[in-house]
């Protein structure tokens, strides 16, 4: 099985910054796309940002210019730098990865989520 371990969530005041990171481990042959989703109370889960193995990024309109997604550590780690945070950004943030396992079996992996709270 594949495991995604998230870290970096917490409480921050409006206008502040946080960086959440996710490390993939386990049965991994190759990782294709990785991304961050978030889900606020009473809301559906939504894509925040994604990044391909080649480094192509995609952002939700409401985070453009504020958030930056990146990959490192042989592409097994994905981070989301969140600046100029707003109360509306409060949510549980989930790491996601499209992974090819040994035997060329594709799986979609999810982290357990990390809470980000933006409040004064």
Short mmCIF file of N, CA, C and O in Angstrom, two decimals:
data_model
loop_
_atom_site.label_atom_id
_atom_site.label_comp_id
_atom_site.label_asym_id
_atom_site.label_seq_id
_atom_site.Cartn_x
_atom_site.Cartn_y
_atom_site.Cartn_z
N UNK A 1 0.83 -1.20 0.00
CA UNK A 1 0.00 0.00 0.00
C UNK A 1 0.87 1.26 0.00
O UNK A 1 2.04 1.20 0.34
N UNK A 2 0.25 2.36 -0.38
CA UNK A 2 0.91 3.65 -0.43
C UNK A 2 0.41 4.50 0.72
O UNK A 2 -0.79 4.47 1.04
N UNK A 3 1.30 5.26 1.31
CA UNK A 3 0.94 6.15 2.40
C UNK A 3 1.38 7.57 2.09
O UNK A 3 2.48 7.79 1.61
N UNK A 4 0.49 8.52 2.37
CA UNK A 4 0.80 9.93 2.23
C UNK A 4 0.76 10.56 3.61
O UNK A 4 -0.27 10.55 4.28
N UNK A 5 1.89 11.10 4.03
CA UNK A 5 2.01 11.70 5.36
C UNK A 5 2.09 13.22 5.24
O UNK A 5 3.01 13.75 4.64
N UNK A 6 1.12 13.89 5.84
CA UNK A 6 1.02 15.34 5.77
C UNK A 6 1.52 15.99 7.05
O UNK A 6 1.44 15.41 8.13
N UNK A 7 1.99 17.23 6.90
CA UNK A 7 2.44 18.00 8.04
C UNK A 7 2.34 19.48 7.72
O UNK A 7 2.25 19.86 6.56
N UNK A 8 2.37 20.30 8.75
CA UNK A 8 2.45 21.74 8.57
C UNK A 8 1.19 22.52 8.84
O UNK A 8 1.22 23.76 8.81
N UNK A 9 0.09 21.85 9.07
CA UNK A 9 -1.14 22.56 9.35
C UNK A 9 -1.09 23.24 10.71
O UNK A 9 -0.22 22.98 11.53
N UNK A 10 -2.04 24.13 10.93
CA UNK A 10 -2.09 24.81 12.20
C UNK A 10 -2.99 26.02 12.17
O UNK A 10 -3.81 26.20 11.27
N UNK A 11 -2.83 26.87 13.17
CA UNK A 11 -3.61 28.09 13.33
C UNK A 11 -2.77 29.29 12.94
O UNK A 11 -1.62 29.42 13.40
N UNK A 12 -3.33 30.17 12.13
CA UNK A 12 -2.62 31.36 11.70
C UNK A 12 -3.61 32.52 11.60
O UNK A 12 -4.80 32.31 11.33
N UNK A 13 -3.13 33.73 11.82
CA UNK A 13 -3.97 34.91 11.70
C UNK A 13 -4.16 35.30 10.23
O UNK A 13 -3.33 34.96 9.39
N UNK A 14 -5.25 35.99 9.92
CA UNK A 14 -5.43 36.46 8.55
C UNK A 14 -4.22 37.26 8.07
O UNK A 14 -3.67 38.08 8.80
N UNK A 15 -3.81 37.00 6.83
CA UNK A 15 -2.64 37.63 6.27
C UNK A 15 -1.35 36.88 6.52
O UNK A 15 -0.32 37.22 5.93
N UNK A 16 -1.41 35.87 7.35
CA UNK A 16 -0.24 35.09 7.67
C UNK A 16 0.04 34.01 6.65
O UNK A 16 -0.63 33.91 5.61
N UNK A 17 1.03 33.17 6.95
CA UNK A 17 1.47 32.13 6.03
C UNK A 17 1.61 30.79 6.73
O UNK A 17 1.92 30.72 7.92
N UNK A 18 1.40 29.74 5.97
CA UNK A 18 1.65 28.38 6.40
C UNK A 18 2.19 27.59 5.22
O UNK A 18 1.90 27.91 4.06
N UNK A 19 2.93 26.54 5.52
CA UNK A 19 3.42 25.64 4.50
C UNK A 19 3.07 24.22 4.91
O UNK A 19 3.50 23.75 5.96
N UNK A 20 2.27 23.56 4.09
CA UNK A 20 1.93 22.17 4.33
C UNK A 20 2.71 21.29 3.37
O UNK A 20 2.93 21.66 2.21
N UNK A 21 3.15 20.14 3.87
CA UNK A 21 3.95 19.24 3.06
C UNK A 21 3.38 17.83 3.14
O UNK A 21 2.70 17.47 4.10
N UNK A 22 3.70 17.03 2.14
CA UNK A 22 3.20 15.67 2.04
C UNK A 22 4.29 14.79 1.46
O UNK A 22 4.85 15.11 0.40
N UNK A 23 4.57 13.68 2.12
CA UNK A 23 5.58 12.74 1.68
C UNK A 23 4.93 11.41 1.34
O UNK A 23 4.19 10.85 2.16
N UNK A 24 5.19 10.90 0.16
CA UNK A 24 4.66 9.62 -0.27
C UNK A 24 5.65 8.50 0.01
O UNK A 24 6.86 8.66 -0.18
N UNK A 25 5.15 7.37 0.47
CA UNK A 25 6.00 6.22 0.74
C UNK A 25 5.22 4.94 0.49
O UNK A 25 3.99 4.95 0.40
N UNK A 26 5.94 3.83 0.40
CA UNK A 26 5.32 2.54 0.19
C UNK A 26 5.64 1.97 -1.18
O UNK A 26 6.72 2.18 -1.72
N UNK A 27 4.68 1.24 -1.73
CA UNK A 27 4.84 0.61 -3.03
C UNK A 27 4.66 1.65 -4.13
O UNK A 27 3.54 1.90 -4.58
N UNK A 28 5.76 2.23 -4.54
CA UNK A 28 5.73 3.29 -5.55
C UNK A 28 6.74 2.99 -6.64
O UNK A 28 7.93 2.85 -6.37
N UNK A 29 6.24 2.90 -7.85
CA UNK A 29 7.10 2.80 -9.01
C UNK A 29 7.31 4.18 -9.64
O UNK A 29 8.42 4.54 -10.00
N UNK A 30 6.24 4.93 -9.72
CA UNK A 30 6.29 6.27 -10.29
C UNK A 30 5.10 7.07 -9.77
O UNK A 30 4.01 6.52 -9.58
N UNK A 31 5.31 8.34 -9.54
CA UNK A 31 4.23 9.23 -9.15
C UNK A 31 3.96 10.21 -10.29
O UNK A 31 4.88 10.89 -10.74
N UNK A 32 2.73 10.24 -10.71
CA UNK A 32 2.34 11.17 -11.77
C UNK A 32 1.94 12.50 -11.13
O UNK A 32 2.77 13.18 -10.55
N UNK A 33 0.67 12.85 -11.20
CA UNK A 33 0.22 14.10 -10.62
C UNK A 33 0.15 14.02 -9.10
O UNK A 33 -0.16 12.97 -8.52
N UNK A 34 0.41 15.14 -8.45
CA UNK A 34 0.18 15.29 -7.03
C UNK A 34 -0.59 16.59 -6.82
O UNK A 34 -0.51 17.50 -7.66
N UNK A 35 -1.32 16.67 -5.74
CA UNK A 35 -2.09 17.88 -5.52
C UNK A 35 -2.58 18.02 -4.10
O UNK A 35 -2.41 17.13 -3.27
N UNK A 36 -3.17 19.17 -3.85
CA UNK A 36 -3.79 19.48 -2.58
C UNK A 36 -5.25 19.82 -2.79
O UNK A 36 -5.59 20.62 -3.66
N UNK A 37 -6.09 19.19 -2.00
CA UNK A 37 -7.50 19.49 -1.95
C UNK A 37 -7.84 20.04 -0.57
O UNK A 37 -7.07 19.89 0.37
N UNK A 38 -8.98 20.66 -0.45
CA UNK A 38 -9.42 21.11 0.86
C UNK A 38 -10.93 20.94 0.99
O UNK A 38 -11.66 20.95 0.00
N UNK A 39 -11.36 20.79 2.22
CA UNK A 39 -12.78 20.65 2.50
C UNK A 39 -13.11 21.40 3.78
O UNK A 39 -12.58 21.11 4.84
N UNK A 40 -13.98 22.38 3.64
CA UNK A 40 -14.45 23.16 4.77
C UNK A 40 -15.77 22.58 5.27
O UNK A 40 -16.48 21.89 4.52
N UNK A 41 -16.13 22.85 6.53
CA UNK A 41 -17.40 22.34 7.05
C UNK A 41 -18.57 22.76 6.18
O UNK A 41 -18.71 23.94 5.82
N UNK A 42 -19.41 21.81 5.82
CA UNK A 42 -20.56 22.09 5.00
C UNK A 42 -20.27 22.29 3.54
O UNK A 42 -21.18 22.61 2.77
N UNK A 43 -19.02 22.11 3.14
CA UNK A 43 -18.63 22.29 1.75
C UNK A 43 -18.12 20.98 1.17
O UNK A 43 -17.69 20.08 1.89
N UNK A 44 -18.16 20.88 -0.15
CA UNK A 44 -17.60 19.72 -0.81
C UNK A 44 -16.09 19.89 -0.98
O UNK A 44 -15.57 21.01 -0.99
N UNK A 45 -15.40 18.77 -1.10
CA UNK A 45 -13.96 18.82 -1.30
C UNK A 45 -13.65 19.44 -2.66
O UNK A 45 -14.28 19.11 -3.66
N UNK A 46 -12.65 20.32 -2.68
CA UNK A 46 -12.31 21.02 -3.90
C UNK A 46 -10.80 21.01 -4.12
O UNK A 46 -10.02 20.99 -3.17
N UNK A 47 -10.43 21.05 -5.37
CA UNK A 47 -9.01 21.09 -5.74
C UNK A 47 -8.46 22.49 -5.49
O UNK A 47 -9.02 23.48 -5.94
N UNK A 48 -7.34 22.55 -4.78
CA UNK A 48 -6.66 23.81 -4.52
C UNK A 48 -5.55 24.03 -5.53
O UNK A 48 -5.45 25.10 -6.14
N UNK A 49 -4.69 23.03 -5.69
CA UNK A 49 -3.57 23.13 -6.61
C UNK A 49 -3.08 21.74 -6.96
O UNK A 49 -3.21 20.81 -6.18
N UNK A 50 -2.50 21.60 -8.14
CA UNK A 50 -1.93 20.34 -8.56
C UNK A 50 -0.64 20.59 -9.32
O UNK A 50 -0.40 21.69 -9.82
N UNK A 51 0.17 19.54 -9.41
CA UNK A 51 1.44 19.64 -10.12
C UNK A 51 1.75 18.29 -10.74
O UNK A 51 1.62 17.25 -10.10
N UNK A 52 2.17 18.30 -11.99
CA UNK A 52 2.50 17.07 -12.69
C UNK A 52 3.94 16.68 -12.40
O UNK A 52 4.71 17.43 -11.82
N UNK A 53 4.31 15.46 -12.85
CA UNK A 53 5.69 15.01 -12.69
C UNK A 53 6.66 15.92 -13.44
O UNK A 53 7.82 16.03 -13.07
N UNK A 54 6.17 16.56 -14.49
CA UNK A 54 7.00 17.48 -15.25
C UNK A 54 7.03 18.89 -14.71
O UNK A 54 7.72 19.75 -15.27
N UNK A 55 6.29 19.15 -13.64
CA UNK A 55 6.32 20.45 -13.00
C UNK A 55 5.25 21.42 -13.46
O UNK A 55 5.27 22.59 -13.05
N UNK A 56 4.31 20.97 -14.27
CA UNK A 56 3.22 21.85 -14.69
C UNK A 56 2.22 22.01 -13.56
O UNK A 56 1.75 21.03 -13.00
N UNK A 57 1.90 23.25 -13.24
CA UNK A 57 1.03 23.53 -12.10
C UNK A 57 -0.33 24.05 -12.53
O UNK A 57 -0.50 24.61 -13.61
N UNK A 58 -1.29 23.86 -11.64
CA UNK A 58 -2.64 24.35 -11.84
C UNK A 58 -3.16 24.82 -10.49
O UNK A 58 -2.96 24.17 -9.48
N UNK A 59 -3.84 25.97 -10.49
CA UNK A 59 -4.35 26.54 -9.26
C UNK A 59 -5.81 26.91 -9.40
O UNK A 59 -6.27 27.32 -10.47
N UNK A 60 -6.53 26.76 -8.31
CA UNK A 60 -7.88 27.31 -8.25
C UNK A 60 -7.79 28.83 -8.31
O UNK A 60 -6.83 29.43 -7.81
N UNK A 61 -8.77 29.46 -8.91
CA UNK A 61 -8.73 30.90 -9.08
C UNK A 61 -8.58 31.65 -7.76
O UNK A 61 -7.91 32.69 -7.70
N UNK A 62 -9.18 31.15 -6.72
CA UNK A 62 -9.20 31.88 -5.46
C UNK A 62 -7.87 31.83 -4.70
O UNK A 62 -7.72 32.49 -3.68
N UNK A 63 -6.90 31.04 -5.20
CA UNK A 63 -5.59 31.00 -4.54
C UNK A 63 -4.46 31.49 -5.43
O UNK A 63 -3.32 31.58 -4.97
N UNK A 64 -4.75 31.82 -6.68
CA UNK A 64 -3.71 32.29 -7.58
C UNK A 64 -3.06 33.56 -7.04
O UNK A 64 -3.74 34.48 -6.60
N UNK A 65 -1.74 33.57 -7.07
CA UNK A 65 -1.00 34.70 -6.55
C UNK A 65 -0.73 34.63 -5.07
O UNK A 65 0.07 35.42 -4.55
N UNK A 66 -1.37 33.70 -4.37
CA UNK A 66 -1.18 33.56 -2.93
C UNK A 66 -0.52 32.23 -2.56
O UNK A 66 0.28 32.18 -1.64
N UNK A 67 -0.89 31.16 -3.26
CA UNK A 67 -0.38 29.82 -2.96
C UNK A 67 0.59 29.38 -4.04
O UNK A 67 0.44 29.71 -5.22
N UNK A 68 1.57 28.56 -3.64
CA UNK A 68 2.52 28.00 -4.57
C UNK A 68 2.72 26.52 -4.26
O UNK A 68 3.04 26.17 -3.12
N UNK A 69 2.54 25.67 -5.25
CA UNK A 69 2.74 24.24 -5.08
C UNK A 69 4.07 23.85 -5.71
O UNK A 69 4.48 24.39 -6.74
N UNK A 70 4.77 22.92 -5.07
CA UNK A 70 6.07 22.48 -5.57
C UNK A 70 6.32 21.03 -5.19
O UNK A 70 5.68 20.49 -4.28
N UNK A 71 7.26 20.40 -5.89
CA UNK A 71 7.66 19.03 -5.61
C UNK A 71 9.17 18.96 -5.45
O UNK A 71 9.92 19.70 -6.09
N UNK A 72 9.61 18.06 -4.60
CA UNK A 72 11.04 17.87 -4.38
C UNK A 72 11.28 16.49 -3.77
O UNK A 72 10.36 15.68 -3.66
N UNK A 73 12.52 16.24 -3.39
CA UNK A 73 12.89 14.94 -2.83
C UNK A 73 12.55 13.81 -3.79
O UNK A 73 11.79 12.89 -3.46
N UNK A 74 13.11 13.92 -4.98
CA UNK A 74 12.88 12.94 -6.05
C UNK A 74 11.40 12.81 -6.38
O UNK A 74 10.90 11.72 -6.68
N UNK A 75 10.70 13.92 -6.29
CA UNK A 75 9.30 14.06 -6.68
C UNK A 75 8.35 13.29 -5.79
O UNK A 75 7.18 13.12 -6.15
N UNK A 76 8.80 12.83 -4.64
CA UNK A 76 7.92 12.12 -3.72
C UNK A 76 7.33 13.02 -2.64
O UNK A 76 6.55 12.55 -1.82
N UNK A 77 7.71 14.27 -2.65
CA UNK A 77 7.19 15.24 -1.70
C UNK A 77 6.51 16.38 -2.43
O UNK A 77 7.05 16.90 -3.41
N UNK A 78 5.35 16.76 -1.96
CA UNK A 78 4.65 17.91 -2.52
C UNK A 78 4.36 18.87 -1.38
O UNK A 78 3.94 18.46 -0.30
N UNK A 79 4.61 20.15 -1.63
CA UNK A 79 4.38 21.17 -0.62
C UNK A 79 3.47 22.25 -1.18
O UNK A 79 3.43 22.49 -2.39
N UNK A 80 2.77 22.90 -0.29
CA UNK A 80 1.91 24.02 -0.65
C UNK A 80 2.23 25.18 0.27
O UNK A 80 1.95 25.12 1.47
N UNK A 81 2.87 26.20 -0.29
CA UNK A 81 3.16 27.42 0.45
C UNK A 81 1.95 28.33 0.34
O UNK A 81 1.55 28.71 -0.76
N UNK A 82 1.37 28.68 1.48
CA UNK A 82 0.16 29.47 1.52
C UNK A 82 0.46 30.81 2.16
O UNK A 82 0.79 30.89 3.35
N UNK A 83 0.35 31.87 1.39
CA UNK A 83 0.59 33.22 1.86
C UNK A 83 -0.71 34.03 1.81
O UNK A 83 -1.66 33.66 1.13
N UNK A 84 -0.71 35.14 2.51
CA UNK A 84 -1.88 36.03 2.54
C UNK A 84 -3.15 35.26 2.83
O UNK A 84 -4.17 35.41 2.15
N UNK A 85 -3.09 34.43 3.84
CA UNK A 85 -4.22 33.56 4.15
C UNK A 85 -5.44 34.35 4.61
O UNK A 85 -5.32 35.38 5.29
N UNK A 86 -6.59 33.85 4.22
CA UNK A 86 -7.87 34.46 4.54
C UNK A 86 -8.70 33.50 5.38
O UNK A 86 -8.50 32.28 5.31
N UNK A 87 -9.64 34.00 6.16
CA UNK A 87 -10.51 33.11 6.91
C UNK A 87 -11.21 32.08 6.03
O UNK A 87 -11.46 30.95 6.47
N UNK A 88 -11.51 32.45 4.79
CA UNK A 88 -12.15 31.54 3.86
C UNK A 88 -11.28 30.35 3.49
O UNK A 88 -11.77 29.37 2.92
N UNK A 89 -9.98 30.42 3.78
CA UNK A 89 -9.08 29.32 3.50
C UNK A 89 -9.13 28.23 4.57
O UNK A 89 -8.51 27.18 4.41
N UNK A 90 -9.84 28.49 5.64
CA UNK A 90 -9.95 27.52 6.71
C UNK A 90 -10.60 26.24 6.20
O UNK A 90 -11.70 26.27 5.65
N UNK A 91 -9.91 25.12 6.39
CA UNK A 91 -10.40 23.84 5.90
C UNK A 91 -9.43 22.74 6.32
O UNK A 91 -8.34 23.02 6.82
N UNK A 92 -9.84 21.52 6.09
CA UNK A 92 -8.93 20.40 6.18
C UNK A 92 -8.30 20.23 4.81
O UNK A 92 -9.00 20.12 3.80
N UNK A 93 -6.99 20.23 4.77
CA UNK A 93 -6.26 20.12 3.51
C UNK A 93 -5.76 18.69 3.34
O UNK A 93 -5.12 18.13 4.23
N UNK A 94 -6.06 18.12 2.18
CA UNK A 94 -5.73 16.73 1.89
C UNK A 94 -4.72 16.64 0.76
O UNK A 94 -4.90 17.26 -0.29
N UNK A 95 -3.71 15.84 0.97
CA UNK A 95 -2.75 15.53 -0.08
C UNK A 95 -3.30 14.42 -0.97
O UNK A 95 -3.94 13.49 -0.49
N UNK A 96 -3.03 14.54 -2.25
CA UNK A 96 -3.49 13.55 -3.22
C UNK A 96 -2.36 13.21 -4.18
O UNK A 96 -1.56 14.08 -4.54
N UNK A 97 -2.28 11.95 -4.58
CA UNK A 97 -1.25 11.54 -5.52
C UNK A 97 -1.77 10.44 -6.44
O UNK A 97 -2.45 9.52 -5.99
N UNK A 98 -1.45 10.57 -7.70
CA UNK A 98 -1.71 9.54 -8.70
C UNK A 98 -0.44 8.71 -8.82
O UNK A 98 0.57 9.20 -9.32
N UNK A 99 -0.49 7.47 -8.35
CA UNK A 99 0.70 6.65 -8.20
C UNK A 99 0.61 5.39 -9.05
O UNK A 99 -0.43 4.73 -9.10
N UNK A 100 1.72 5.07 -9.70
CA UNK A 100 1.86 3.80 -10.41
C UNK A 100 2.68 2.89 -9.52
O UNK A 100 3.83 3.19 -9.20
N UNK A 101 2.11 1.76 -9.12
CA UNK A 101 2.80 0.80 -8.26
C UNK A 101 3.57 -0.21 -9.10
O UNK A 101 3.47 -0.24 -10.32
N UNK A 102 4.35 -1.03 -8.42
CA UNK A 102 5.02 -2.13 -9.11
C UNK A 102 3.97 -3.00 -9.78
O UNK A 102 2.89 -3.24 -9.22
N UNK A 103 4.28 -3.45 -10.98
CA UNK A 103 3.28 -4.16 -11.76
C UNK A 103 2.43 -3.21 -12.59
O UNK A 103 1.47 -3.65 -13.23
N UNK A 104 2.77 -1.93 -12.55
CA UNK A 104 2.10 -0.89 -13.33
C UNK A 104 0.62 -0.80 -12.99
O UNK A 104 -0.23 -0.65 -13.88
N UNK A 105 0.31 -0.89 -11.71
CA UNK A 105 -1.06 -0.74 -11.23
C UNK A 105 -1.24 0.70 -10.75
O UNK A 105 -0.51 1.16 -9.86
N UNK A 106 -2.21 1.39 -11.32
CA UNK A 106 -2.47 2.78 -10.94
C UNK A 106 -3.37 2.85 -9.72
O UNK A 106 -4.39 2.14 -9.64
N UNK A 107 -3.02 3.70 -8.79
CA UNK A 107 -3.84 3.94 -7.62
C UNK A 107 -3.89 5.43 -7.33
O UNK A 107 -2.97 6.17 -7.67
N UNK A 108 -4.96 5.85 -6.72
CA UNK A 108 -5.09 7.21 -6.24
C UNK A 108 -5.00 7.18 -4.72
O UNK A 108 -5.81 6.53 -4.06
N UNK A 109 -4.03 7.87 -4.18
CA UNK A 109 -3.79 7.87 -2.74
C UNK A 109 -4.19 9.20 -2.13
O UNK A 109 -4.08 10.25 -2.76
N UNK A 110 -4.66 9.14 -0.90
CA UNK A 110 -5.07 10.32 -0.14
C UNK A 110 -4.41 10.33 1.23
O UNK A 110 -4.28 9.29 1.87
N UNK A 111 -4.02 11.50 1.66
CA UNK A 111 -3.58 11.66 3.03
C UNK A 111 -4.76 11.73 3.96
O UNK A 111 -5.92 11.80 3.53
N UNK A 112 -4.48 11.71 5.25
CA UNK A 112 -5.56 11.76 6.24
C UNK A 112 -6.08 13.17 6.46
O UNK A 112 -7.14 13.35 7.06
N UNK A 113 -5.36 14.17 5.99
CA UNK A 113 -5.77 15.55 6.10
C UNK A 113 -5.08 16.27 7.24
O UNK A 113 -4.78 15.68 8.27
N UNK A 114 -4.84 17.55 7.04
CA UNK A 114 -4.27 18.40 8.07
C UNK A 114 -5.10 19.68 8.17
O UNK A 114 -5.45 20.28 7.16
N UNK A 115 -5.42 20.07 9.39
CA UNK A 115 -6.30 21.21 9.61
C UNK A 115 -5.54 22.52 9.46
O UNK A 115 -4.48 22.72 10.07
N UNK A 116 -6.09 23.42 8.67
CA UNK A 116 -5.59 24.78 8.55
C UNK A 116 -6.70 25.72 8.99
O UNK A 116 -7.79 25.71 8.42
N UNK A 117 -6.43 26.51 10.01
CA UNK A 117 -7.41 27.44 10.54
C UNK A 117 -6.86 28.86 10.46
O UNK A 117 -5.78 29.14 10.99
N UNK A 118 -7.59 29.74 9.81
CA UNK A 118 -7.21 31.14 9.67
C UNK A 118 -8.20 31.97 10.46
O UNK A 118 -9.37 32.09 10.08
N UNK A 119 -7.75 32.53 11.56
CA UNK A 119 -8.64 33.26 12.44
C UNK A 119 -7.86 34.23 13.30
O UNK A 119 -6.71 33.98 13.65
N UNK A 120 -8.49 35.35 13.63
CA UNK A 120 -7.89 36.31 14.53
C UNK A 120 -8.34 36.08 15.97
O UNK A 120 -7.87 36.74 16.88
#
